[in-house]
Structure formats: structure tokens, C-alpha cells
Short mmCIF file of C-alpha atoms in Angstrom, two decimals:
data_model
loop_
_atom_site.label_atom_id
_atom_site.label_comp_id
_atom_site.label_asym_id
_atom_site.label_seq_id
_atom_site.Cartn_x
_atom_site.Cartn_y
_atom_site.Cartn_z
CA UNK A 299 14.02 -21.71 -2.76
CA UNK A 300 10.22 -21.23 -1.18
CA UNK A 301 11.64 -19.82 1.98
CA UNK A 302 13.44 -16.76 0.10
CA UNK A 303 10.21 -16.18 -1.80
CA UNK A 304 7.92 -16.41 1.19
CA UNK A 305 10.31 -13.88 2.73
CA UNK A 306 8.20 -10.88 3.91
CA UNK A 307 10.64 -8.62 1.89
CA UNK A 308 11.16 -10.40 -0.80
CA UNK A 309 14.00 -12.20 -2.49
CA UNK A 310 17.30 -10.24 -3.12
CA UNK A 311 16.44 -9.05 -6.58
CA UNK A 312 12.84 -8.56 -5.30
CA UNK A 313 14.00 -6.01 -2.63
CA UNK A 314 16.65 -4.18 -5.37
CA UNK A 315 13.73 -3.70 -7.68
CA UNK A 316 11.06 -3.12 -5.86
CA UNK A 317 11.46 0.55 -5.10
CA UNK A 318 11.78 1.37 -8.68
CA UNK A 319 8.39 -0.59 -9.16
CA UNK A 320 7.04 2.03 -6.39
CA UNK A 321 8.17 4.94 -8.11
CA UNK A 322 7.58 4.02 -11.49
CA UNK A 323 4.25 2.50 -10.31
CA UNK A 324 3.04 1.56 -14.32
CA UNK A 325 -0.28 -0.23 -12.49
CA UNK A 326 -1.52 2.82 -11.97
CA UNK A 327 -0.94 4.18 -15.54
CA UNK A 328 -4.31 3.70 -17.04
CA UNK A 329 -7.98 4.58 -16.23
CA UNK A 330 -10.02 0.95 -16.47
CA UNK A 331 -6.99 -1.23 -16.48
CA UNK A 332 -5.92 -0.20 -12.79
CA UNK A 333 -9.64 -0.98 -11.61
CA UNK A 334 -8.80 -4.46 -10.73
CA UNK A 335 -5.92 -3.77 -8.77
CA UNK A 336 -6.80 -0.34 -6.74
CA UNK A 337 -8.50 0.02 -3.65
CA UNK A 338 -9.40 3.38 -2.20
CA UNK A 339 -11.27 4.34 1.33
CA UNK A 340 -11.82 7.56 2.85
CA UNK A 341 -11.21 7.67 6.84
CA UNK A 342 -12.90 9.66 9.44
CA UNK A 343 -10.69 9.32 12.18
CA UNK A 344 -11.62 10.91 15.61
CA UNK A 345 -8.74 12.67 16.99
CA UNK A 346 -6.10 15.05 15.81
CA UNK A 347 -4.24 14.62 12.82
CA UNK A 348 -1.13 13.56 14.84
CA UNK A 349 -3.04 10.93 17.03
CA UNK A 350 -4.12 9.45 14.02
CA UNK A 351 -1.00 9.58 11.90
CA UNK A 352 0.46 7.91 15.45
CA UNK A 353 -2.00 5.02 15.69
CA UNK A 354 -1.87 4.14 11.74
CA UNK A 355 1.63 3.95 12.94
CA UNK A 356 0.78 1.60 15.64
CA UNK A 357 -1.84 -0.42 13.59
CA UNK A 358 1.19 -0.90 10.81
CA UNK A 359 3.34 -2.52 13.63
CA UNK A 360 1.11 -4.50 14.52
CA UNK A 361 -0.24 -6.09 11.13
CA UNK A 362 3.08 -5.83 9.73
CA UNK A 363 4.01 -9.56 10.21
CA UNK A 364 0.85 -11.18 9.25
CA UNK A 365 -0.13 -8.71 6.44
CA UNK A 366 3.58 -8.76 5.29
CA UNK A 367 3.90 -4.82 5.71
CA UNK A 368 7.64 -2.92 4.78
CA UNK A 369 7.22 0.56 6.18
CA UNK A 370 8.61 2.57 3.44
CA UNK A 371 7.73 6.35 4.52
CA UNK A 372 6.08 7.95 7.33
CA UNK A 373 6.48 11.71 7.09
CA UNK A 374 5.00 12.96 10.16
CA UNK A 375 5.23 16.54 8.73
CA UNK A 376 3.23 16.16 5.49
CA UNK A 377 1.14 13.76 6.97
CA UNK A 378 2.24 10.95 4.70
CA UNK A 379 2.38 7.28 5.22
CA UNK A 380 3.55 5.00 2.70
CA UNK A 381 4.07 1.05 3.31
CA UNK A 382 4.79 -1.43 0.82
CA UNK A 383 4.14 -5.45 0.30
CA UNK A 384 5.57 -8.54 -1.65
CA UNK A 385 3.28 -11.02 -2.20
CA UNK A 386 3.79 -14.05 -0.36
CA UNK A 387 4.27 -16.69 -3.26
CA UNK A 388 5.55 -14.40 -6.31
CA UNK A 389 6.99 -11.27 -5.02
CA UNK A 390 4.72 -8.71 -6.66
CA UNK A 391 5.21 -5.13 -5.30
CA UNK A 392 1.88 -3.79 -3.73
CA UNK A 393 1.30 -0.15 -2.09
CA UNK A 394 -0.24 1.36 0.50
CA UNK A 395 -0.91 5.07 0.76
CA UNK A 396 -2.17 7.22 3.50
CA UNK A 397 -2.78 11.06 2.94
CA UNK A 398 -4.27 13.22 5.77
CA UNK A 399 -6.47 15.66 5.17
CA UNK A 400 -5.37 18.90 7.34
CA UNK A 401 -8.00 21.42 6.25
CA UNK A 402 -10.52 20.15 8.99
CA UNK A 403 -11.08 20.57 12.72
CA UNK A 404 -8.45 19.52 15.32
CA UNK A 405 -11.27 16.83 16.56
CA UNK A 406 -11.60 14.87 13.69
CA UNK A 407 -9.58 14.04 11.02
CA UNK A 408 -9.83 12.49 7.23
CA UNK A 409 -7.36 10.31 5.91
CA UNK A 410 -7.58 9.04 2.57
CA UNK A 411 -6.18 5.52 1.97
CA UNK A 412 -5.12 4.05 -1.61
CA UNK A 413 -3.43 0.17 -1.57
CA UNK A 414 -2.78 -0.69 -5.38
CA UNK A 415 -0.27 -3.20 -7.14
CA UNK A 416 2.38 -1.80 -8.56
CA UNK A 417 2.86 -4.03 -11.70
CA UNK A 418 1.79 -6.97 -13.99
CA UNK A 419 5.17 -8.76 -12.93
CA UNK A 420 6.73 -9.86 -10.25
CA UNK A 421 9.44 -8.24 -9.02
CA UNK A 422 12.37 -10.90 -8.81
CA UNK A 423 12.04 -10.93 -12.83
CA UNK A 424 14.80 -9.23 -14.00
CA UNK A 425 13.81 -5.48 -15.57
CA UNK A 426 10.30 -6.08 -14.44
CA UNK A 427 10.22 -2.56 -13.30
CA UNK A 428 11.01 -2.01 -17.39
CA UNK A 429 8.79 -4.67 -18.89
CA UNK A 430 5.72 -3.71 -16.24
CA UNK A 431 6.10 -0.23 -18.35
CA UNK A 432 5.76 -1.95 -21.27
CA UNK A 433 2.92 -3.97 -20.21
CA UNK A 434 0.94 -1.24 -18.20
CA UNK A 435 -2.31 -1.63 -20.63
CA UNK A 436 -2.81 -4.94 -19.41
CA UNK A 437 -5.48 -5.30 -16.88
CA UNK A 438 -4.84 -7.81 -13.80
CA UNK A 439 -6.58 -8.39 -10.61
CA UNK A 440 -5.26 -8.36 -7.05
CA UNK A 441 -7.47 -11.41 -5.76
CA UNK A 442 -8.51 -8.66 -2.73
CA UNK A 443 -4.98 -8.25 -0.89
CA UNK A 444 -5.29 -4.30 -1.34
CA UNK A 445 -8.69 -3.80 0.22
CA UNK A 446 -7.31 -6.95 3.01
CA UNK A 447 -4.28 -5.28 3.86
CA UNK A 448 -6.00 -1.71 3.81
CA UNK A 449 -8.44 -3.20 6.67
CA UNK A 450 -6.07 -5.01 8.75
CA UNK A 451 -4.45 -1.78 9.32
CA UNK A 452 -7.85 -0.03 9.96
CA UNK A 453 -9.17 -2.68 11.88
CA UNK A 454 -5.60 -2.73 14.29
CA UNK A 455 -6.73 1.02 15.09
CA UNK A 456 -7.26 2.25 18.87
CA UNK A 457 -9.12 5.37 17.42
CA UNK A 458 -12.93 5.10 16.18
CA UNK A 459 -12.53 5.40 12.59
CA UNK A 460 -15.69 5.62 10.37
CA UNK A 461 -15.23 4.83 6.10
CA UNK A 462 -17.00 7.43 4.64
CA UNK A 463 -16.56 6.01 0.92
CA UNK A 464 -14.44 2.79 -0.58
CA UNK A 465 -14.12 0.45 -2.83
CA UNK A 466 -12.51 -0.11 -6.30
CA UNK A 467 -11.79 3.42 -8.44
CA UNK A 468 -11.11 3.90 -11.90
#
């Protein structure tokens, strides 16, 4: 049925899977194979630490619709931020990660931002949290959702914010 898979979270086995695809994360297993699929930008954010983790909040809500965003963690006292994605067609699990950087002034603050895939499968397979372990050598692309959804959410941002580095890592 298209309009379970267009779902924004997924199909039923799509959403029982898909935090063990998060976890697990076997995308991310090997240097050169995970190029494809991970995105990575470095933030200077003007404000405190807690105005920014507040707007990125605000930014999520308000891409979260169109960029098909599942707010999976937001840990206002580690400074964490985790949001997750299903591909609109096929249900594959992608990530985004913010981490704030405390160490620095109460002016300004540096967030760095990861958005990766999760897996080779999609995650309404059955065991493709399993089989994506199996299958973590092979390399496969993300067509440019990471970097897309990583600068909706940037872009949705009240506070200047200034990328001091990004682009696809190793």
C-alpha cells in the first residue's frame, strides 16, 4: 500500500525495526564505504548553548513535516539532539546527530552535526537490522537527503549560524 510506505514514520515493521537500525547503525561500520552516505558540518551558532539547542529544537518542528523528521532524543543536559528519517518511497532509516560543543564562550557556540543512513536495506525487510550487519562492506549512496535534511534544519534557524567545515567524511 503506497500510503503506508509514504508514511513519515514508516510502515509498521519499519517503525519496530528501525530503532535497532539506529543503534546498531552497520552504515557507519567502515572507513570508505560510509563516504557515500555521511554528511558532517560544523556549526557556529551565536548564542548560548541553550538558545541554540532551543532553536535546533524549533528548526526540527518546523522541517519536520516536509523533511519527514521523527524526533528521537533531545537531551537538553548533554546537549544532544538526535532525529531520525524513513525515506519516503522505501523506508530506509537515516540519522541525524547534533553534539554541542560546551568548552567555548557563553556567546557563541559550536555544534557539530552528522546525518548518515543507517543501512544498505530498508527497514520494512524483515531482519534488515541483521542482514544490514551482514552487508555493512557494501558501499551505497544517499542521493543527498543527509546533507538536504541537515540544511533544512539549519536553514529553519532564528540564530545566525556560520558552517565552519562540511561535507562528506570518511
Amino acid at each position: 500500500n503506497n500510503r503506508t510506505m509514504s508514511n513519515p514514520h514508516g510502515c509498521c515493521l519499519s517503525q519496530v525495526q528501525a530503532p535497532l537500525h539506529v543503534i546498531l547503525r552497520p552504515g557507519l561500520w567502515l572507513p570508505g564505504s560510509r563516504t557515500p552516505h555521511l554528511y558532517i558540518e560544523t556549526w557556529r551558532i551565536e548564542g548560548s548553548p541553550q538558545n541554540a539547542f532551543k532553536d535546533i529544537l524549533n528548526a526540527i518542528e518546523t522541517v519536520e513535516n516536509r523533511a519527514r523528521l521523527i524526533l528521537r532524543q533531545a537531551d537538553e543536559e548533554q546537549l544532544f539532539i538526535q532525529v531520525m528519517s524513513f525515506t519516503k518511497l522505501c523506508n530506509w532509516v537515516d540519522v541525524v546527530e547534533i553534539q554541542f560543543d560546551t568548552a567555548l564562550s557563553q556567546t557563541d557556540t559550536v555544534a557539530h552535526v552528522k546525518g548518515f543512513s543507517t543501512g544498505f536495506l530498508p527497514a520494512w525487510i524483515p531482519g534488515s537490522f541483521i542482514l544490514n550487519c551482514v552487508l555493512s562492506c557494501i558501499p551505497f549512496g544517499d542521493h543527498g537527503m543527509n546533507a538536504h535534511r541537515i540544511m533544512a534544519i539549519r536553514d529553519s534557524m532564528q540564530l545566525s549560524v556560520n558552517v565552519e567545515n562540511g561535507g562528506r567524511a570518511c
